[in-house]
Short mmCIF file of C-alpha atoms and ligand atoms in Angstrom, two decimals:
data_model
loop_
_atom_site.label_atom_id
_atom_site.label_comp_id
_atom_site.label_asym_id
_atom_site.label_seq_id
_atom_site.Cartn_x
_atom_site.Cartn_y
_atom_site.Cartn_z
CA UNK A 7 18.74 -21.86 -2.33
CA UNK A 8 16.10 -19.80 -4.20
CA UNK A 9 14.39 -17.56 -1.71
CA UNK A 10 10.49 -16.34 -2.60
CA UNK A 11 9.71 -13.30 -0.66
CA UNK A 12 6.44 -12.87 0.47
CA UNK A 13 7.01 -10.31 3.30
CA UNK A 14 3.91 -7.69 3.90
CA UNK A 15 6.20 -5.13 4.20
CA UNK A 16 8.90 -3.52 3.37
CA UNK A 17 8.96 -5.82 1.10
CA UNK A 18 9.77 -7.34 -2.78
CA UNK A 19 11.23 -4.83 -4.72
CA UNK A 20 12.13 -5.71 -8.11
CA UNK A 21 15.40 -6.88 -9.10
CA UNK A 22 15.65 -3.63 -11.64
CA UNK A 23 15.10 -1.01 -8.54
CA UNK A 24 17.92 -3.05 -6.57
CA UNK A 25 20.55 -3.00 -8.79
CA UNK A 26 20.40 -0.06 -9.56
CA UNK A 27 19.97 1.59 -6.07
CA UNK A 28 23.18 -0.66 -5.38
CA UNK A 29 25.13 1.11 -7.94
CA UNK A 30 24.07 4.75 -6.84
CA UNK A 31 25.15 3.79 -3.18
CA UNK A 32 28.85 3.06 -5.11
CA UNK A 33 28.60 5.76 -7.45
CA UNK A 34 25.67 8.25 -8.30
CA UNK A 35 25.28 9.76 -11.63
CA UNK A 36 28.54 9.46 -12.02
CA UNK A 37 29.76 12.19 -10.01
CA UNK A 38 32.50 9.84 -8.34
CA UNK A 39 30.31 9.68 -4.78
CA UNK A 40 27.71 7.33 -2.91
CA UNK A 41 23.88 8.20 -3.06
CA UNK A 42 24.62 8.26 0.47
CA UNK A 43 26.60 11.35 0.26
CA UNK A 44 25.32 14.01 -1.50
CA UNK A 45 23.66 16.88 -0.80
CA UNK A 46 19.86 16.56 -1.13
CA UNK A 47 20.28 20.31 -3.15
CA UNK A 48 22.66 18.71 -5.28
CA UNK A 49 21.55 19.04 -9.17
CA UNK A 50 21.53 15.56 -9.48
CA UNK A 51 19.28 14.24 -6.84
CA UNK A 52 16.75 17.23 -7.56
CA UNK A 53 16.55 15.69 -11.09
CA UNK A 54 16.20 12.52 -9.06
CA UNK A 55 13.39 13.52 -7.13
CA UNK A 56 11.30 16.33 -10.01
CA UNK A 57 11.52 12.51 -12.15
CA UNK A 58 10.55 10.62 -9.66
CA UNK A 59 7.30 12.83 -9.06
CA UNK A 60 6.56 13.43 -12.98
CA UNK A 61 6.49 9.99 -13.23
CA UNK A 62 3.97 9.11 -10.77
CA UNK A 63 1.62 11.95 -12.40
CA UNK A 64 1.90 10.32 -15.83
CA UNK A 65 1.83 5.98 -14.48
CA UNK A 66 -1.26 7.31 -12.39
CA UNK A 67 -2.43 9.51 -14.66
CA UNK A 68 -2.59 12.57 -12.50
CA UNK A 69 -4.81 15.43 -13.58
CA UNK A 70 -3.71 19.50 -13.49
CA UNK A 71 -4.63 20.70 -10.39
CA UNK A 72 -2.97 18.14 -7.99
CA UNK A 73 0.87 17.84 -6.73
CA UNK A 74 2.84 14.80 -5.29
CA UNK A 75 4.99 15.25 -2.46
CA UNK A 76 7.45 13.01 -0.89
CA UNK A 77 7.45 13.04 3.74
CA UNK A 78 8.83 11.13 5.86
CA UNK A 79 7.21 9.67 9.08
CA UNK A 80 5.52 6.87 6.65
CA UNK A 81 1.76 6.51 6.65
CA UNK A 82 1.27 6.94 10.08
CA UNK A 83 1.99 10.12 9.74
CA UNK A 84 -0.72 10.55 7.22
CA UNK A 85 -3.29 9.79 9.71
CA UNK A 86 -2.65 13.19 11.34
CA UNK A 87 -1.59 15.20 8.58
CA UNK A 88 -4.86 14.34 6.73
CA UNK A 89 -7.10 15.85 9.66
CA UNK A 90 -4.82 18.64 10.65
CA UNK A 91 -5.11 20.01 7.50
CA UNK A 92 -8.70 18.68 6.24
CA UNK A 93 -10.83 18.51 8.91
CA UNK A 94 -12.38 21.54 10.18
CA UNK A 95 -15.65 20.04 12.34
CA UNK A 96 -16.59 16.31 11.36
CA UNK A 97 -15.48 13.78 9.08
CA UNK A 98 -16.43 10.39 7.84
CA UNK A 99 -14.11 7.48 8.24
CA UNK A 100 -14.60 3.46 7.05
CA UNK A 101 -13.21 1.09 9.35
CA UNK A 102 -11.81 -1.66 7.51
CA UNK A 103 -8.82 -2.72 10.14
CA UNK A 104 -6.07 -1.66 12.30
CA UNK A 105 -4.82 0.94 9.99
CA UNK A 106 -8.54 2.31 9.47
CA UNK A 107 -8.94 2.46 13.20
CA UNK A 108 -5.42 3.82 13.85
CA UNK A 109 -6.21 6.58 11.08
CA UNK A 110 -9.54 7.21 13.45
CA UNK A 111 -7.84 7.36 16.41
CA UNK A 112 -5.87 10.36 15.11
CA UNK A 113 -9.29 12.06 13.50
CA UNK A 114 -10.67 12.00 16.67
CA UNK A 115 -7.84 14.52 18.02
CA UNK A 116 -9.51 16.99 15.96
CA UNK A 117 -12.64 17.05 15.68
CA UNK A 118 -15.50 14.86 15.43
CA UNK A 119 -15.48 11.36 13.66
CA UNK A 120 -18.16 9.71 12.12
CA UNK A 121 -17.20 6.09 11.81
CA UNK A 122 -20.07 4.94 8.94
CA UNK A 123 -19.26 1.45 9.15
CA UNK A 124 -17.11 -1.17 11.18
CA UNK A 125 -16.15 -4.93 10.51
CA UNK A 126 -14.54 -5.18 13.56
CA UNK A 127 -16.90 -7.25 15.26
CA UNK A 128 -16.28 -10.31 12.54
CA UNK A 129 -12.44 -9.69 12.70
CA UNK A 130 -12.23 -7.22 9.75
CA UNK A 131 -12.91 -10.62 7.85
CA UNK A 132 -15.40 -8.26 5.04
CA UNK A 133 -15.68 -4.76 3.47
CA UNK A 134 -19.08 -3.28 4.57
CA UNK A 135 -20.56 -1.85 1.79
CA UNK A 136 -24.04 -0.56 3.22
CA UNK A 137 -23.36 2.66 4.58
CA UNK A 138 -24.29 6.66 4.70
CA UNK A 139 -21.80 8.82 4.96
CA UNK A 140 -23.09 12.39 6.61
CA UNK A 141 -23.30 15.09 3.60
CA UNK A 142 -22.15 17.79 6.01
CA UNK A 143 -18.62 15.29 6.86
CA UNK A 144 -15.35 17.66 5.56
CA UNK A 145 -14.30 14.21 4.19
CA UNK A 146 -14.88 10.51 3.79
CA UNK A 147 -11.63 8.05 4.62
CA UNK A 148 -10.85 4.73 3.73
CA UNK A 149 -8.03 2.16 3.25
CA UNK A 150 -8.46 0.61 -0.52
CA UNK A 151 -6.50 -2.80 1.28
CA UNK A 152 -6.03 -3.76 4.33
CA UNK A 153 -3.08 -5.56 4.35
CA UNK A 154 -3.35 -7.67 7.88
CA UNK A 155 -6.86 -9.03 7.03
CA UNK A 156 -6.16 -9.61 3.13
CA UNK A 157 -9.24 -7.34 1.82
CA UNK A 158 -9.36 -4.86 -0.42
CA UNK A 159 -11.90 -1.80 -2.35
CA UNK A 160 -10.30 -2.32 -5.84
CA UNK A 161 -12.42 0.42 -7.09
CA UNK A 162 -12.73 4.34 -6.54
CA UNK A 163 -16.28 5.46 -4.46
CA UNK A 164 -18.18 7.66 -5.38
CA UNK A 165 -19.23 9.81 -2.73
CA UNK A 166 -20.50 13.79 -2.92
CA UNK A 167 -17.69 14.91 -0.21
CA UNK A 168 -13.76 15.28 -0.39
CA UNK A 169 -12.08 11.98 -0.48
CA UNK A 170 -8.79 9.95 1.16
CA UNK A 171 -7.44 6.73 0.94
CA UNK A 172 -4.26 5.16 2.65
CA UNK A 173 -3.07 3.30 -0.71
CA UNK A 174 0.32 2.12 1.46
CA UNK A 175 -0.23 -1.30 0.11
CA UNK A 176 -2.16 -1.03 -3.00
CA UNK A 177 -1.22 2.21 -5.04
CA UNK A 178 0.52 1.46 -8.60
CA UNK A 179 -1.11 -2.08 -8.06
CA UNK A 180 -4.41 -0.75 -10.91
CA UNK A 181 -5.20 2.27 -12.65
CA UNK A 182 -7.02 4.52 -10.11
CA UNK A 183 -9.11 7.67 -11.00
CA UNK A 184 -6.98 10.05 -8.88
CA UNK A 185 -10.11 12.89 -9.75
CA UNK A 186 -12.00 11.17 -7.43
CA UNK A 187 -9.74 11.87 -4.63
CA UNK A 188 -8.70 14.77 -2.78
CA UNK A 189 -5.62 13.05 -0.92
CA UNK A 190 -4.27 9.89 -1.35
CA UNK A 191 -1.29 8.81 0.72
CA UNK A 192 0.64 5.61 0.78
CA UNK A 193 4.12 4.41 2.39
CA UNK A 194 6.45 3.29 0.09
CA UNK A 195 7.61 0.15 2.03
CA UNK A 196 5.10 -2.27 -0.05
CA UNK A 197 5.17 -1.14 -4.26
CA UNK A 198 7.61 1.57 -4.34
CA UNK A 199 10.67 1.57 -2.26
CA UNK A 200 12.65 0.91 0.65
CA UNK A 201 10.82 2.64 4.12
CA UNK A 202 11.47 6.17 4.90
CA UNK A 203 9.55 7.79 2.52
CA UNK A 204 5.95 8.52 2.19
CA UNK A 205 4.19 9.37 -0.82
CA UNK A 206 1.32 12.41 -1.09
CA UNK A 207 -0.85 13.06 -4.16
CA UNK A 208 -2.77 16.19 -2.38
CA UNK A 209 -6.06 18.28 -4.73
CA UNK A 210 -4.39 21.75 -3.93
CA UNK A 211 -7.59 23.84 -3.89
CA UNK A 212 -8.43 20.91 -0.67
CA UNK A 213 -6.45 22.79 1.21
CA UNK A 214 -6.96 26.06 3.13
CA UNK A 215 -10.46 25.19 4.93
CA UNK A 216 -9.77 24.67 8.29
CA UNK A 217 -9.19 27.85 10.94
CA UNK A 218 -6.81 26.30 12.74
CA UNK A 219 -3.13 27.09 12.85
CA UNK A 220 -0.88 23.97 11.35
CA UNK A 221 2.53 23.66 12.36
CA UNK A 222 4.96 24.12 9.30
CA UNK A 223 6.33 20.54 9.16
CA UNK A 224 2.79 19.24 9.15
CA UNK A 225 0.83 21.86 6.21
CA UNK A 226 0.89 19.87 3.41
CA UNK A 227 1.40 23.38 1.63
CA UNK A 228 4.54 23.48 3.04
CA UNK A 229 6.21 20.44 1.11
CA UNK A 230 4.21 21.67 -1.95
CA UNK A 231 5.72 24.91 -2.48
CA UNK A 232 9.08 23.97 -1.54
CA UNK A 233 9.14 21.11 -3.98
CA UNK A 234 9.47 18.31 -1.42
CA UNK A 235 12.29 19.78 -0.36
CA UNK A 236 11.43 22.11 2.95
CA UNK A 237 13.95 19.36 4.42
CA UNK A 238 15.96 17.22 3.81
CA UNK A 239 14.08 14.69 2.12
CA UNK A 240 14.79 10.76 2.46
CA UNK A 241 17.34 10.40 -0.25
CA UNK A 242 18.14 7.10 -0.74
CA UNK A 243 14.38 5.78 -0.98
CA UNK A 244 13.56 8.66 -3.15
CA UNK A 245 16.02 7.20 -5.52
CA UNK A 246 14.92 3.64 -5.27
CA UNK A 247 11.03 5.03 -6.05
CA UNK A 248 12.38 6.44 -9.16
CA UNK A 249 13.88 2.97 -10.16
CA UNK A 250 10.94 1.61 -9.21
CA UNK A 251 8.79 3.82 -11.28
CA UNK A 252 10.79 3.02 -14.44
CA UNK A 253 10.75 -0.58 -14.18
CA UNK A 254 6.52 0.37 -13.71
CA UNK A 255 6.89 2.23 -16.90
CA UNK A 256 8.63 -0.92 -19.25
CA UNK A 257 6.32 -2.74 -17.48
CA UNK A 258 3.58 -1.14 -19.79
CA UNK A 259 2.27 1.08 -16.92
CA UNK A 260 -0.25 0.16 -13.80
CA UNK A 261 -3.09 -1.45 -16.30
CA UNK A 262 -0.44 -3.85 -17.66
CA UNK A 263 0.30 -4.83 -14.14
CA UNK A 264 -2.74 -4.74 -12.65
CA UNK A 265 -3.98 -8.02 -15.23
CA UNK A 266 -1.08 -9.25 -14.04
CA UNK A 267 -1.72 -9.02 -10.48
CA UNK A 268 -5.13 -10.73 -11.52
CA UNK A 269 -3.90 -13.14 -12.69
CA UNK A 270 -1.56 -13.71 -9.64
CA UNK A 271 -4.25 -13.77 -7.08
CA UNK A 272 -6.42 -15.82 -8.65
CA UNK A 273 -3.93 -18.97 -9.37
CA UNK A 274 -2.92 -18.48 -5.30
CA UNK A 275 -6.76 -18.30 -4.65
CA UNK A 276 -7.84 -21.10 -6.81
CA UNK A 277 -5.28 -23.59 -5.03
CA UNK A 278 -6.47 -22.28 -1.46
CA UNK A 279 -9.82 -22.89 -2.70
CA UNK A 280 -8.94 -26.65 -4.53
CA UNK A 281 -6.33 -27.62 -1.50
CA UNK A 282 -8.40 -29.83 1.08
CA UNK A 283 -5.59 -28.48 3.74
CA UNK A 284 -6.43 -25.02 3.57
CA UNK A 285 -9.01 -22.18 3.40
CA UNK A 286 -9.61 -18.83 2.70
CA UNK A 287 -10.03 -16.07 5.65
CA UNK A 288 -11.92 -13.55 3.94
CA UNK A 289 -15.22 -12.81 2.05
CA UNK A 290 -14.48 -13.74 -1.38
CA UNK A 291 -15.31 -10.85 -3.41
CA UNK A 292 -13.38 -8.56 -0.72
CA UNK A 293 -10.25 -10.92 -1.71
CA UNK A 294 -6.97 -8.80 -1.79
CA UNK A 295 -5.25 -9.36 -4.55
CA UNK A 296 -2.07 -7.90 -2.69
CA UNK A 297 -1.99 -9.41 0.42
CA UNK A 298 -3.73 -13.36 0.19
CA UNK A 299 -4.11 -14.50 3.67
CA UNK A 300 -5.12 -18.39 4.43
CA UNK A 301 -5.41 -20.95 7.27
CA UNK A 302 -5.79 -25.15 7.44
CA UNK A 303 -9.20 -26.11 7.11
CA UNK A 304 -10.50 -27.14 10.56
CA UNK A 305 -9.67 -30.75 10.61
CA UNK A 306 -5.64 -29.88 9.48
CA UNK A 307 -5.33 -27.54 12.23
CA UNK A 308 -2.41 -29.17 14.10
CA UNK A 309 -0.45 -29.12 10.65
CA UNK A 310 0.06 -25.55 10.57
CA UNK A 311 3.59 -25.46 12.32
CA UNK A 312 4.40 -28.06 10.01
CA UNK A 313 3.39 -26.70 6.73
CA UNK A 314 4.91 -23.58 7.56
CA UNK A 315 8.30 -25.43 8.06
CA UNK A 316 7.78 -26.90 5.09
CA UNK A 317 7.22 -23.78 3.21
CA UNK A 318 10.59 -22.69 4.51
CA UNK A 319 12.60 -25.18 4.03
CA UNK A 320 10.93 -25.03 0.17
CA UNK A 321 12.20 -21.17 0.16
CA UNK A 322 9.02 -19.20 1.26
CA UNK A 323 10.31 -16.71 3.43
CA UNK A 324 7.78 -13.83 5.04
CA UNK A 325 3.75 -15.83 4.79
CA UNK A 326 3.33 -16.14 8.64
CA UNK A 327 0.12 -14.19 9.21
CA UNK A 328 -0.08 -11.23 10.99
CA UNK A 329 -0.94 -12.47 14.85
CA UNK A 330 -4.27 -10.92 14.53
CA UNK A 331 -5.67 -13.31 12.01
CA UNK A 332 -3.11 -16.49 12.11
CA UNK A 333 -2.52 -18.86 9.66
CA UNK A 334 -0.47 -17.77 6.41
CA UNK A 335 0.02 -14.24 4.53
CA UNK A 336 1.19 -14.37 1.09
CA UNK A 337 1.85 -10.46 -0.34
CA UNK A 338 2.03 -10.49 -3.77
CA UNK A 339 2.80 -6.76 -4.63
CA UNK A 340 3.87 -6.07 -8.05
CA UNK A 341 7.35 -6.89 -7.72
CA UNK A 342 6.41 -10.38 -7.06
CA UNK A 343 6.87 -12.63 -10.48
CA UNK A 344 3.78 -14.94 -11.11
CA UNK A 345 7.04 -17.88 -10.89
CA UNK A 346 7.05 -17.41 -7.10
CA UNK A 347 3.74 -17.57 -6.75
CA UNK A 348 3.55 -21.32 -8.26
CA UNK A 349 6.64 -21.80 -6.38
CA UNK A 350 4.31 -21.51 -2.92
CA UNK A 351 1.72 -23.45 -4.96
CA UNK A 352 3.57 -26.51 -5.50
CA UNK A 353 4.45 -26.23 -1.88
CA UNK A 354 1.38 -26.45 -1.33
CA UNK A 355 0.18 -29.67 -3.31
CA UNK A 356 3.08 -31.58 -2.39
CA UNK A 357 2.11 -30.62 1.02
CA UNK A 358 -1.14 -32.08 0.70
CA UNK A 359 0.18 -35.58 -1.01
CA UNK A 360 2.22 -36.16 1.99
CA UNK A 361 -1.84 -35.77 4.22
C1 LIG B 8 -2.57 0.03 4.78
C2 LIG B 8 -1.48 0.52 5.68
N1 LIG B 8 -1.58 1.76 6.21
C3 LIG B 8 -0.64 2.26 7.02
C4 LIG B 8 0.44 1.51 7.40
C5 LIG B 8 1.46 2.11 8.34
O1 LIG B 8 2.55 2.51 7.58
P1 LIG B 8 3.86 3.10 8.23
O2 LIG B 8 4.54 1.98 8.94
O3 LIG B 8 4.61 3.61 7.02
O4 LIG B 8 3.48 4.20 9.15
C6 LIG B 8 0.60 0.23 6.88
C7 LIG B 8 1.78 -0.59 7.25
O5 LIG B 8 1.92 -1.74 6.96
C8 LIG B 8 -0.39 -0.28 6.01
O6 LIG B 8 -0.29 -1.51 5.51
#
C-alpha cells in the first residue's frame, strides 16, 4: 500500500535525493566503492561537499561576504555555538516554543538574555509581534517555524542589531533575504537531508567580538577556514544535501517552491477549516505552512483515536501531534507532493461522511 509521509522530522526526502544516495552507498562516482567508504579528503567527496555549499549560496541567493559550513551535533548545537561566539554581554531572544526556549536556555550560559516576548502562557498557540528588542542586545534570535506548535515568521525582521534564526524546519521552503541575517542555522533532518548534519550560513565580519576564549570545535571560524572540513565531516548526509539541492534547482529554485508550498497549506487548511470534525490549533495568520497541526472540534473529541486509525489504515504514516499540543501534525516540507496532501484530505471527508 501507498504510504504518505508526514513525519516532522527526519523526514520526506524526495524520491530524486534517495535514489541517488542509494546508488552512491553501492558505488560513488564511480570509483568502484560505497559512499560509506571513502575518505572524507578524497577528491571526490570534496567536490561533493564545495557543490553542495555553492549551491546553497546561489538557491538562497547568498551575498559576498558570508560562508556556509556544514557541523554536526544538529541544531542543538547551534544554540550554543551561536552565543559562544556572538554574545559578548546581552542578547535578545523571541520565544516562540520549545526550540526558542531551549536556544535560551543555552544563551543564558553566557551572558545575559533578554527574552522580548513569550507565548508560552497560551501554549505557543501565536507569534507575538509587539515587542522591543534592547538596542544595546549583541543580537536578536528567533525560530522562523516552530515546528511542534505549527507557526511560523514567513518573513525576514527588520531589526537595527545582528540577527539569527534556527531555519531547521523552514530554510529552502521561500526565498529569504540572507543580508538581513548574521547567522542562520538549520538541521538538515526536515528539507535537506538525512540527520547528522547541520547547516551554517555565518556574516564573517560577525565574528571576532566577544573576549572570551572559544574552544576550536565550537569557533565557527574554525569550520570556515578549513572548508568544513577541520573533521571529518558527516559524509553520507552531505551527499544526500547535494541531491537534494539539485532536485531544488530543476525544481525552478526556492520561489518556485515556495508557491507551491502555498498552495499546499492552504488546500490542508481550507479542509480543516470546511471539516465539521476538526479545527485549527493556531492563530491563523501565524499558520505554518510546513508543519499544519489540527485537533476534532470539541464535540468529536472521543473520535480522535479513531480517525487517526483511520488515517493509517488509509496510508498516513507520521501526523500524531507532538504530545505537547495533541491532536494531528501534518509536515508538509518541500519534498511532500501536493498528491499526498489530498490523499490526507480525502481521508478526511470520508471520515466525516461516516459522522
Ligand atoms: C525548529 C527546530 N530547531 C531545532 C531543532 C533541534 O534539532 P536537532 O535535533 O538537529 O538538534 C528542531 C528539531 O526538530 C527544530 O524543529
Amino acid at each position: 500500500m501507498k504510504k504518505y509521509n508526514f513525519y516532522a522530522g527526519p523526514s520526506i526526502l524526495s524520491e530524486f535525493t534517495i535514489k541517488n544516495t542509494a546508488a552512491a552507498v553501492e558505488n560513488f562516482a564511480g570509483m568502484g566503492l560505497s559512499i560509506l567508504e571513502i575518505s572524507h579528503r578524497s577528491k571526490e567527496f570534496i567536490a561533493v561537499s564545495d557543490e553542495a555549499r555553492a549551491m546553497i549560496k546561489e538557491l538562497l541567493d547568498v551575498p559576498s561576504g558570508y560562508e556556509v559550513v556544514f557541523l554536526g551535533g544538529g541544531a542543538s548545537l547551534q544554540f550554543c555555538m551561536v552565543p559562544y561566539n556572538l554574545l559578548a554581554k546581552k542578547a535578545a531572544y523571541l520565544d516562540t516554543g520549545t526550540w526558542a526556549s531551549n536556544a535560551i536556555k543555552e544563551a543564558k550560559l553566557f551572558g545575559e538574555v533578554d527574552v522580548v516576548a513569550s507565548s508560552k502562557e497560551a501554549n505557543y498557540t501565536y507569534i507575538p509581534k509587539e515587542y522591543t528588542i534592547p538596542e544595546d542586545a549583541d543580537y536578536f534570535h528567533f525560530t522562523s517555524n516552530n515546528t511542534i506548535y505549527g507557526t511560523e515568521m514567513r518573513y525576514d525582521p527588520d531589526v537595527k542589531l545582528r540577527m539569527v534564526c534556527d531555519m531547521s524546519s523552514d530554510i529552502f521552503s521561500r526565498p529569504v533575504d540572507v543580508s538581513k541575517y548574521d547567522i542562520i542555522y538549520a538541521g538538515a533532518q526536515k528539507n535537506l537531508a538525512p540527520a547528522g548534519v547541520t547547516l551554517i550560513i555565518v556574516r564573517e565580519d560577525a565574528l571576532g567580538h566577544v573576549a572570551r576564549a572559544i574552544p576550536t570545535m565550537l569557533d565557527y571560524r574554525t569550520h570556515i577556514k578549513k572548508e568544513s572540513m577541520f573533521n571529518t565531516p558527516p559524509v553520507l548526509p552531505v551527499y544526500a544535501a547535494l541531491q537534494t539541492l539539485k532536485w531544488y534547482k530543476e525544481q525552478g529554485g526556492v520561489k518556485a517552491i515556495e508557491k507551491i508550498n502555498l498552495d499546499k497549506a492552504a488546500i490542508l487548511y481550507d479542509e480543516i477549516d470546511r471539516n465539521k470534525l476538526f479545527k485549527g490549533t493556531v492563530a491563523v495568520e501565524d499558520r505554518s505552512i510546513m508543519n499544519v497541526c489540527f485537533i476534532m472540534n470539541d464535540e468529536y473529541k472521543e473520535l480522535e483515536a479513531d480517525f487517526a486509525s483511520f488515517a493509517a489504515a488509509a496510508g498516513m504514516v507520521g501526523i500524531k501531534g507532538h504530545r505537547s499540543v495533541g491532536g494531528f501534525r501534518a509536515s508538509l516540507y518541500n519534498a511532500m507532493p501536493k498528491s499526498s496532501v489530498e490523499a490526507l484530505i480525502t481521508c478526511m471527508k470520508e471520515f466525516e461522511k461516516r459522522h
